[in-house]
CSV table of N, CA, C and O in Angstrom, one decimal:
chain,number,residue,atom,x,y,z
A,1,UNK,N,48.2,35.0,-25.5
A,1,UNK,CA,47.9,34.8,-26.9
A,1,UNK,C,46.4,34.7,-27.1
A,1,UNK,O,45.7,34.1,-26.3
A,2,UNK,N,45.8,35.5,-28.5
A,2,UNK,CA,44.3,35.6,-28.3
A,2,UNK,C,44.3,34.4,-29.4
A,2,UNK,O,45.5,34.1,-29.9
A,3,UNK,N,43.2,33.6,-29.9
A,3,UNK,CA,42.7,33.0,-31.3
A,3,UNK,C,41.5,33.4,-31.5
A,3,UNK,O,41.1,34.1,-30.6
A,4,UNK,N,40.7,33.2,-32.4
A,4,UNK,CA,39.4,33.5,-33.0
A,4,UNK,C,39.4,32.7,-33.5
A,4,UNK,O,40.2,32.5,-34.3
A,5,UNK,N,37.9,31.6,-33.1
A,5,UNK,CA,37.2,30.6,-33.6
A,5,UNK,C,36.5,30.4,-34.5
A,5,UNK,O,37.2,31.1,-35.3
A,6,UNK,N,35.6,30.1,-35.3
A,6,UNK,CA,34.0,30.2,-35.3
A,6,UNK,C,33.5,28.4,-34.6
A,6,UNK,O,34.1,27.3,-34.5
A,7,UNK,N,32.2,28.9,-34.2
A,7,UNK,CA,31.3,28.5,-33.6
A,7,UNK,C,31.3,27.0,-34.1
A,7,UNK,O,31.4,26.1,-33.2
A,8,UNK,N,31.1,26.4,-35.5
A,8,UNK,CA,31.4,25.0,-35.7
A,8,UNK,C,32.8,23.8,-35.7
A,8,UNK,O,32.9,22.6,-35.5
A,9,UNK,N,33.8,25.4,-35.9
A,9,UNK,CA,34.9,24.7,-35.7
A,9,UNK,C,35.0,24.0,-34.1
A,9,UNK,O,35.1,22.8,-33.9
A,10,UNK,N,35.0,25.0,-33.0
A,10,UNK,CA,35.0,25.0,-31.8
A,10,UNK,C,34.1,23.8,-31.4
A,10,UNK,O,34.7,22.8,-31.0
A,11,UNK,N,32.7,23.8,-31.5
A,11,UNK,CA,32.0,22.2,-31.8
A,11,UNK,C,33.2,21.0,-32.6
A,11,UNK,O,32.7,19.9,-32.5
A,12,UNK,N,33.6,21.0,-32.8
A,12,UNK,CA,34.0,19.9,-34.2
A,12,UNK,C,35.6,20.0,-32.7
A,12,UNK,O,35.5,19.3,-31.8
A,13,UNK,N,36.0,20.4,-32.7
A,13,UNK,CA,37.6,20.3,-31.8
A,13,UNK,C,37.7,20.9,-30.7
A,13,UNK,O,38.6,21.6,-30.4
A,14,UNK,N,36.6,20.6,-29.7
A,14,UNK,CA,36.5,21.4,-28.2
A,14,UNK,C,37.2,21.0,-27.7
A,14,UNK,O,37.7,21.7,-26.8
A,15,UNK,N,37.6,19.8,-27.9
A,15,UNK,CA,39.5,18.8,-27.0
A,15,UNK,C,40.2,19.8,-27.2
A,15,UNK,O,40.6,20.6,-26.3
A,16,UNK,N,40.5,19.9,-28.4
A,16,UNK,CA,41.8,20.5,-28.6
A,16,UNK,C,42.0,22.2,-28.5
A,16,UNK,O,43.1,22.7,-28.7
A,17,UNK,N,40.7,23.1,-28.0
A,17,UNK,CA,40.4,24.0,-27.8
A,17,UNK,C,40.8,24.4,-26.9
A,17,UNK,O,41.6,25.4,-26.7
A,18,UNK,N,39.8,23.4,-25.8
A,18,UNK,CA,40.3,23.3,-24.3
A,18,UNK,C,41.7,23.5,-23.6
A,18,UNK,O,42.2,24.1,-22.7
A,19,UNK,N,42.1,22.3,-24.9
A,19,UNK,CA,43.8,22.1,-23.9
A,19,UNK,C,44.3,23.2,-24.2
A,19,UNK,O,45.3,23.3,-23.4
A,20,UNK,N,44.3,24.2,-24.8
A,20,UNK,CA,45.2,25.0,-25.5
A,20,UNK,C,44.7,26.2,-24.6
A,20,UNK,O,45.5,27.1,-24.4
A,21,UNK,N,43.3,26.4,-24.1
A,21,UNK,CA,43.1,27.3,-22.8
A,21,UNK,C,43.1,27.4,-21.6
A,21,UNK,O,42.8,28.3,-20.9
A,22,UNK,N,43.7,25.9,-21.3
A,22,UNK,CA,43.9,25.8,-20.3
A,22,UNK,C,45.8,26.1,-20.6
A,22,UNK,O,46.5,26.7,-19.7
A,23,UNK,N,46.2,25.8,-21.3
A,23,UNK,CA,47.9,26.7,-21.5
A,23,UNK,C,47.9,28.0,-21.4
A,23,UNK,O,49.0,28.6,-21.5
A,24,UNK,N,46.8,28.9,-21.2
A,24,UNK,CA,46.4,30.1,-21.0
A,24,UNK,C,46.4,31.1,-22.3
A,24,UNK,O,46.6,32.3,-22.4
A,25,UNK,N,46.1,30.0,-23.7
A,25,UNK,CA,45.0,31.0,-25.0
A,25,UNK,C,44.4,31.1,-24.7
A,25,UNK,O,44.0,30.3,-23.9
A,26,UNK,N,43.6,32.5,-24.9
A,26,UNK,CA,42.4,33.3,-25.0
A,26,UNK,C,41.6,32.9,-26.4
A,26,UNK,O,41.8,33.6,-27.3
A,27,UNK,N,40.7,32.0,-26.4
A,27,UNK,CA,40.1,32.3,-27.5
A,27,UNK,C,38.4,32.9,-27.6
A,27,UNK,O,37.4,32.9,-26.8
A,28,UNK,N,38.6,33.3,-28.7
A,28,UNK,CA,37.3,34.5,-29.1
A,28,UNK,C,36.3,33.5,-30.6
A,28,UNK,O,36.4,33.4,-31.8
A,29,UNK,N,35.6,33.2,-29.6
A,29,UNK,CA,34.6,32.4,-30.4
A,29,UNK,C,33.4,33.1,-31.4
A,29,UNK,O,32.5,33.7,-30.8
A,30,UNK,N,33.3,33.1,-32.9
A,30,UNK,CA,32.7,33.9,-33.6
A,30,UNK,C,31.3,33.1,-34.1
A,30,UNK,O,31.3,31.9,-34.3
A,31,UNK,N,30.1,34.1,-34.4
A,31,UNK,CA,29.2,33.1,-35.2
A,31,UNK,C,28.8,34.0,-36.3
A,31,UNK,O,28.4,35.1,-36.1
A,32,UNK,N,28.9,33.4,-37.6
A,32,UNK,CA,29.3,33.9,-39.0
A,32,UNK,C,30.1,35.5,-38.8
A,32,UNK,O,29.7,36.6,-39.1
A,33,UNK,N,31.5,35.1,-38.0
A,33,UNK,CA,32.3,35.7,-38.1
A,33,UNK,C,31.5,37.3,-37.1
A,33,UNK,O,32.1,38.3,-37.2
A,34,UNK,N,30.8,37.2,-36.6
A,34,UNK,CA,31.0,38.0,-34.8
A,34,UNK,C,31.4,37.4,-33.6
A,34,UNK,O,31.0,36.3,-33.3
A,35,UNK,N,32.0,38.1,-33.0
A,35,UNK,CA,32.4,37.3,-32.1
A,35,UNK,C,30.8,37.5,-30.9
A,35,UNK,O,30.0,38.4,-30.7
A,36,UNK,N,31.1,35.9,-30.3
A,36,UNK,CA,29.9,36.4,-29.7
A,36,UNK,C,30.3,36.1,-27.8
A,36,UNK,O,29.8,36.5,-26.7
A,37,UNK,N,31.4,35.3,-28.1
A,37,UNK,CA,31.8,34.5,-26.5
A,37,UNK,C,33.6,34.7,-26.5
A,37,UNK,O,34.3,34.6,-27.5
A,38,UNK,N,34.0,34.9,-25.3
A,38,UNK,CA,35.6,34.7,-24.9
A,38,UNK,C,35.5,33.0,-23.7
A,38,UNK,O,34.8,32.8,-22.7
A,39,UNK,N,36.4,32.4,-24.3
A,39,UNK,CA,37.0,31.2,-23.8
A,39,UNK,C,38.6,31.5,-23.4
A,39,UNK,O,39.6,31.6,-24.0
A,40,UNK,N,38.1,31.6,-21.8
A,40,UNK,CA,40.1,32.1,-20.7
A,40,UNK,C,39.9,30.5,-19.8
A,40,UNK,O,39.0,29.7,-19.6
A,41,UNK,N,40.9,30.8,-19.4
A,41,UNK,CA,41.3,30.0,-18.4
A,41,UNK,C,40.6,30.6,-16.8
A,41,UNK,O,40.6,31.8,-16.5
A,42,UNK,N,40.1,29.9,-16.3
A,42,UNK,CA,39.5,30.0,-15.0
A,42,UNK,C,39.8,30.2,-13.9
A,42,UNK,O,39.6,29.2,-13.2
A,43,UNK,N,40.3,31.1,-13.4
A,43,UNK,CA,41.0,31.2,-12.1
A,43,UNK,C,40.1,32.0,-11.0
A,43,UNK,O,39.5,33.1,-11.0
A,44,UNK,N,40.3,30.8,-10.0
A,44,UNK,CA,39.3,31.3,-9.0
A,44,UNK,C,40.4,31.5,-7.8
A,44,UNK,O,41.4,30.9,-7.7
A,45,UNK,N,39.8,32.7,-6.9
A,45,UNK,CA,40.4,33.1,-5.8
A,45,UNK,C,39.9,31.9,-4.4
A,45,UNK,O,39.0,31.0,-4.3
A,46,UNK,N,40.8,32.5,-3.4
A,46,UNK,CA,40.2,31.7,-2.2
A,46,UNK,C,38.7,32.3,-1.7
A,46,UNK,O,37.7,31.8,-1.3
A,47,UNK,N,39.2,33.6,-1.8
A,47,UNK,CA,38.0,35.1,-1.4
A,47,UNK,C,37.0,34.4,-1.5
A,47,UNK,O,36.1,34.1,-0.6
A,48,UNK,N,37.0,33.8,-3.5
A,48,UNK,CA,35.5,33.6,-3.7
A,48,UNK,C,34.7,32.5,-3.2
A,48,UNK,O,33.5,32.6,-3.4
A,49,UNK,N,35.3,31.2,-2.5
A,49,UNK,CA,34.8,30.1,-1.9
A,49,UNK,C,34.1,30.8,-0.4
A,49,UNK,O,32.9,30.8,-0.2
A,50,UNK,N,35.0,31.3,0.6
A,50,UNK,CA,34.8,32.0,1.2
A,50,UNK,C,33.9,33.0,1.3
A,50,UNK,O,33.0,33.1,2.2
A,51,UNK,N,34.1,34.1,0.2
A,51,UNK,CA,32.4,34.9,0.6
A,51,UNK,C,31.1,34.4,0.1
A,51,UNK,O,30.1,34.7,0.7
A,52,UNK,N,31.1,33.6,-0.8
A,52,UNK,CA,30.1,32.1,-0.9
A,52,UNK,C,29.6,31.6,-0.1
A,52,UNK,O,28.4,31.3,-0.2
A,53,UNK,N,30.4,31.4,0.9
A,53,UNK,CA,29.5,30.7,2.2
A,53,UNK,C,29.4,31.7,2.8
A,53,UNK,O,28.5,31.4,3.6
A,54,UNK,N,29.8,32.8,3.1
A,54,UNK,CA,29.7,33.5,3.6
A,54,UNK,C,27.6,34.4,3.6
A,54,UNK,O,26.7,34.6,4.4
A,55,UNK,N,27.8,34.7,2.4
A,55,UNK,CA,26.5,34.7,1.6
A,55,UNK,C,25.5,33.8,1.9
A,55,UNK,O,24.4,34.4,2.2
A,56,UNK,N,25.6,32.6,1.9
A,56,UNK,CA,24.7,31.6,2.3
A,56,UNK,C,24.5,31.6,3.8
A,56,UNK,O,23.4,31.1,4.1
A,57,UNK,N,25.5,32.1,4.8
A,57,UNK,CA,25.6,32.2,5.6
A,57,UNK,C,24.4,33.3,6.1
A,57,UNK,O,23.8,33.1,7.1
A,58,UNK,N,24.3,34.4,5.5
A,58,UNK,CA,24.0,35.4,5.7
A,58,UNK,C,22.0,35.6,5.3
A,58,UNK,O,21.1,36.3,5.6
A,59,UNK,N,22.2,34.5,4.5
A,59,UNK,CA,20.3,34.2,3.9
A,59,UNK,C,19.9,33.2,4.6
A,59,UNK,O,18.7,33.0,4.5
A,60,UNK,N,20.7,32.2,5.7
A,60,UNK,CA,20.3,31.8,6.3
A,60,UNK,C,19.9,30.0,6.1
A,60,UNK,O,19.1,29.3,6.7
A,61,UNK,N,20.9,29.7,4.9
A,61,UNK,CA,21.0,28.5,4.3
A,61,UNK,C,22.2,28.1,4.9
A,61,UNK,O,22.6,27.1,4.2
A,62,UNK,N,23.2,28.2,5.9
A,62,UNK,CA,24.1,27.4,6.0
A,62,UNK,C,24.0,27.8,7.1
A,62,UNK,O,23.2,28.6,7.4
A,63,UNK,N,25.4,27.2,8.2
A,63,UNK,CA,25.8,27.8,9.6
A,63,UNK,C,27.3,27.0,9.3
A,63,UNK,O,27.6,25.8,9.2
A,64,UNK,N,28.0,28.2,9.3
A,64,UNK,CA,29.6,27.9,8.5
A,64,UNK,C,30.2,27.1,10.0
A,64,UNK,O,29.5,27.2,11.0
A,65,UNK,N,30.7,26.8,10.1
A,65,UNK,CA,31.8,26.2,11.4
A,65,UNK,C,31.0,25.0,12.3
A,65,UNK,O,31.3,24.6,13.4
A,66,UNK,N,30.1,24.8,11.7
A,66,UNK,CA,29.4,23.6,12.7
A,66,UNK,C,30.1,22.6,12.8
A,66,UNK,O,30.9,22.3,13.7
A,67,UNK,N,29.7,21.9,11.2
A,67,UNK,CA,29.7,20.6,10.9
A,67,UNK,C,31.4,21.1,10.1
A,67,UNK,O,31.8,22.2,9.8
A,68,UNK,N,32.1,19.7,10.0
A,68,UNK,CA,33.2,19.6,9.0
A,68,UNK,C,32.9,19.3,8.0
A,68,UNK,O,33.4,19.8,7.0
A,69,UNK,N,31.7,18.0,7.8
A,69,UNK,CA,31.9,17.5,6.8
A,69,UNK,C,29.9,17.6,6.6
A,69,UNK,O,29.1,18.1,7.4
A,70,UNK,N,29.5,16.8,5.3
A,70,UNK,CA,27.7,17.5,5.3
A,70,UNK,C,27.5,16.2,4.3
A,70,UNK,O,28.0,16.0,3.2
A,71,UNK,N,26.6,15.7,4.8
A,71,UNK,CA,25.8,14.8,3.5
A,71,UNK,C,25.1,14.9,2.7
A,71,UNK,O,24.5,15.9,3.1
A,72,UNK,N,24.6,14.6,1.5
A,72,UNK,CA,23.1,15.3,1.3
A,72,UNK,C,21.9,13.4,1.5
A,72,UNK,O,22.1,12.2,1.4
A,73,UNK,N,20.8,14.2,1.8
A,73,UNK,CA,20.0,13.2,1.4
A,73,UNK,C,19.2,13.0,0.1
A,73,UNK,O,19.3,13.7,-0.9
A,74,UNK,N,18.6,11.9,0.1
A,74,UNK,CA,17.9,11.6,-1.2
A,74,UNK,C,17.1,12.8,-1.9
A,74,UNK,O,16.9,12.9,-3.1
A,75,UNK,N,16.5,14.0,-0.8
A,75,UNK,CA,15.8,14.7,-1.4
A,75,UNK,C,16.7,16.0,-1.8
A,75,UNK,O,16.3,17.1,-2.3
A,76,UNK,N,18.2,15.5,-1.6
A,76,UNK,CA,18.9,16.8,-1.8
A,76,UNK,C,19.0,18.0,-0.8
A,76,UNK,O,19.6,19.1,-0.9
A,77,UNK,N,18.5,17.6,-0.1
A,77,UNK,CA,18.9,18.4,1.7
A,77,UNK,C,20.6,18.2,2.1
A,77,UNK,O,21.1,17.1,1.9
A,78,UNK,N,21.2,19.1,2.6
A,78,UNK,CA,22.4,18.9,3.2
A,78,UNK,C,22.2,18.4,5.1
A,78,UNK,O,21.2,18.6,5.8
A,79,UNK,N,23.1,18.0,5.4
A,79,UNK,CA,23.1,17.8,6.8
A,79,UNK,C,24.0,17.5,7.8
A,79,UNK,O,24.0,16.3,7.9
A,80,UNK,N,24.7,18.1,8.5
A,80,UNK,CA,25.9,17.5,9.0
A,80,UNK,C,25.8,16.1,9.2
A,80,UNK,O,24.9,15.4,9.6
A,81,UNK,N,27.2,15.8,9.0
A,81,UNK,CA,28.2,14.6,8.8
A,81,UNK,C,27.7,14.2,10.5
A,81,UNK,O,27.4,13.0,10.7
A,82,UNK,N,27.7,15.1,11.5
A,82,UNK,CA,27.5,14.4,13.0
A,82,UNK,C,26.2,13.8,13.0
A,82,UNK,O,26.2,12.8,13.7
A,83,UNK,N,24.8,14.2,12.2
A,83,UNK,CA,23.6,13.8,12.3
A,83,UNK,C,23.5,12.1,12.2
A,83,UNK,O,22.8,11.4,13.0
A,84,UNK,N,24.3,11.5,11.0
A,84,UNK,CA,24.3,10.4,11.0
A,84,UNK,C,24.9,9.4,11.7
A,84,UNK,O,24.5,8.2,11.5
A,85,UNK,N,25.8,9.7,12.6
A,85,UNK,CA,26.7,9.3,13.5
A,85,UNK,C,26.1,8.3,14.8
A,85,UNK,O,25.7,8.9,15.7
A,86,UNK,N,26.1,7.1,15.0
A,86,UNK,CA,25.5,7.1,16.0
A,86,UNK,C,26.1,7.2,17.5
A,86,UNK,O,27.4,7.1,17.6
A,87,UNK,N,25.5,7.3,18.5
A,87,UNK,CA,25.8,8.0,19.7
A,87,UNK,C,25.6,6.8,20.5
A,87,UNK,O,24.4,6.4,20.7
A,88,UNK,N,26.4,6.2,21.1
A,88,UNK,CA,26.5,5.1,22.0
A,88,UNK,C,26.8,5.6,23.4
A,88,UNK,O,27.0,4.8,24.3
């Protein structure tokens, strides 16, 4: 099912917008009656987490299978979960 918005109503009842796209309406959001945006429901594949890191993998910002789990620090650095661990 498609709807067509406009732009203030959608501001004014984004609750009830939402819920009704996540029931899988399509709506088509207009500003003085063009549309300018489509509002779907979000469906993400596994693929796409996966070639994600894969990518990151590939620029040289991650190393996939090390660590299980990763912290960040205060400056927003990631780091494996083993780093902080202490070693007795």
């Amino acid at each position: 099912m498609v709807k067509t918005v406009g732009s203030r109503e959608l501001k004014n009842r984004l609750g009830t917008y939402l819920s009704q796209v996540r029931e899988g309406t399509r709506i088509i959001v207009t500003d003085r009656g063009r549309p300018v945006a489509e509002l779907r429901a979000f469906q993400r594949d596994a693929t796409d987490e996966e070639s994600g890191l894969l990518e990151l993998a590939a620029r040289g910002w991650s190393l996939p299978g090390l660590a299980k789990s990763w912290r960040i620090d205060r400056s927003g650095f990631a780091f494996p979960e083993s780093r902080f661990r202490r070693r007795f």
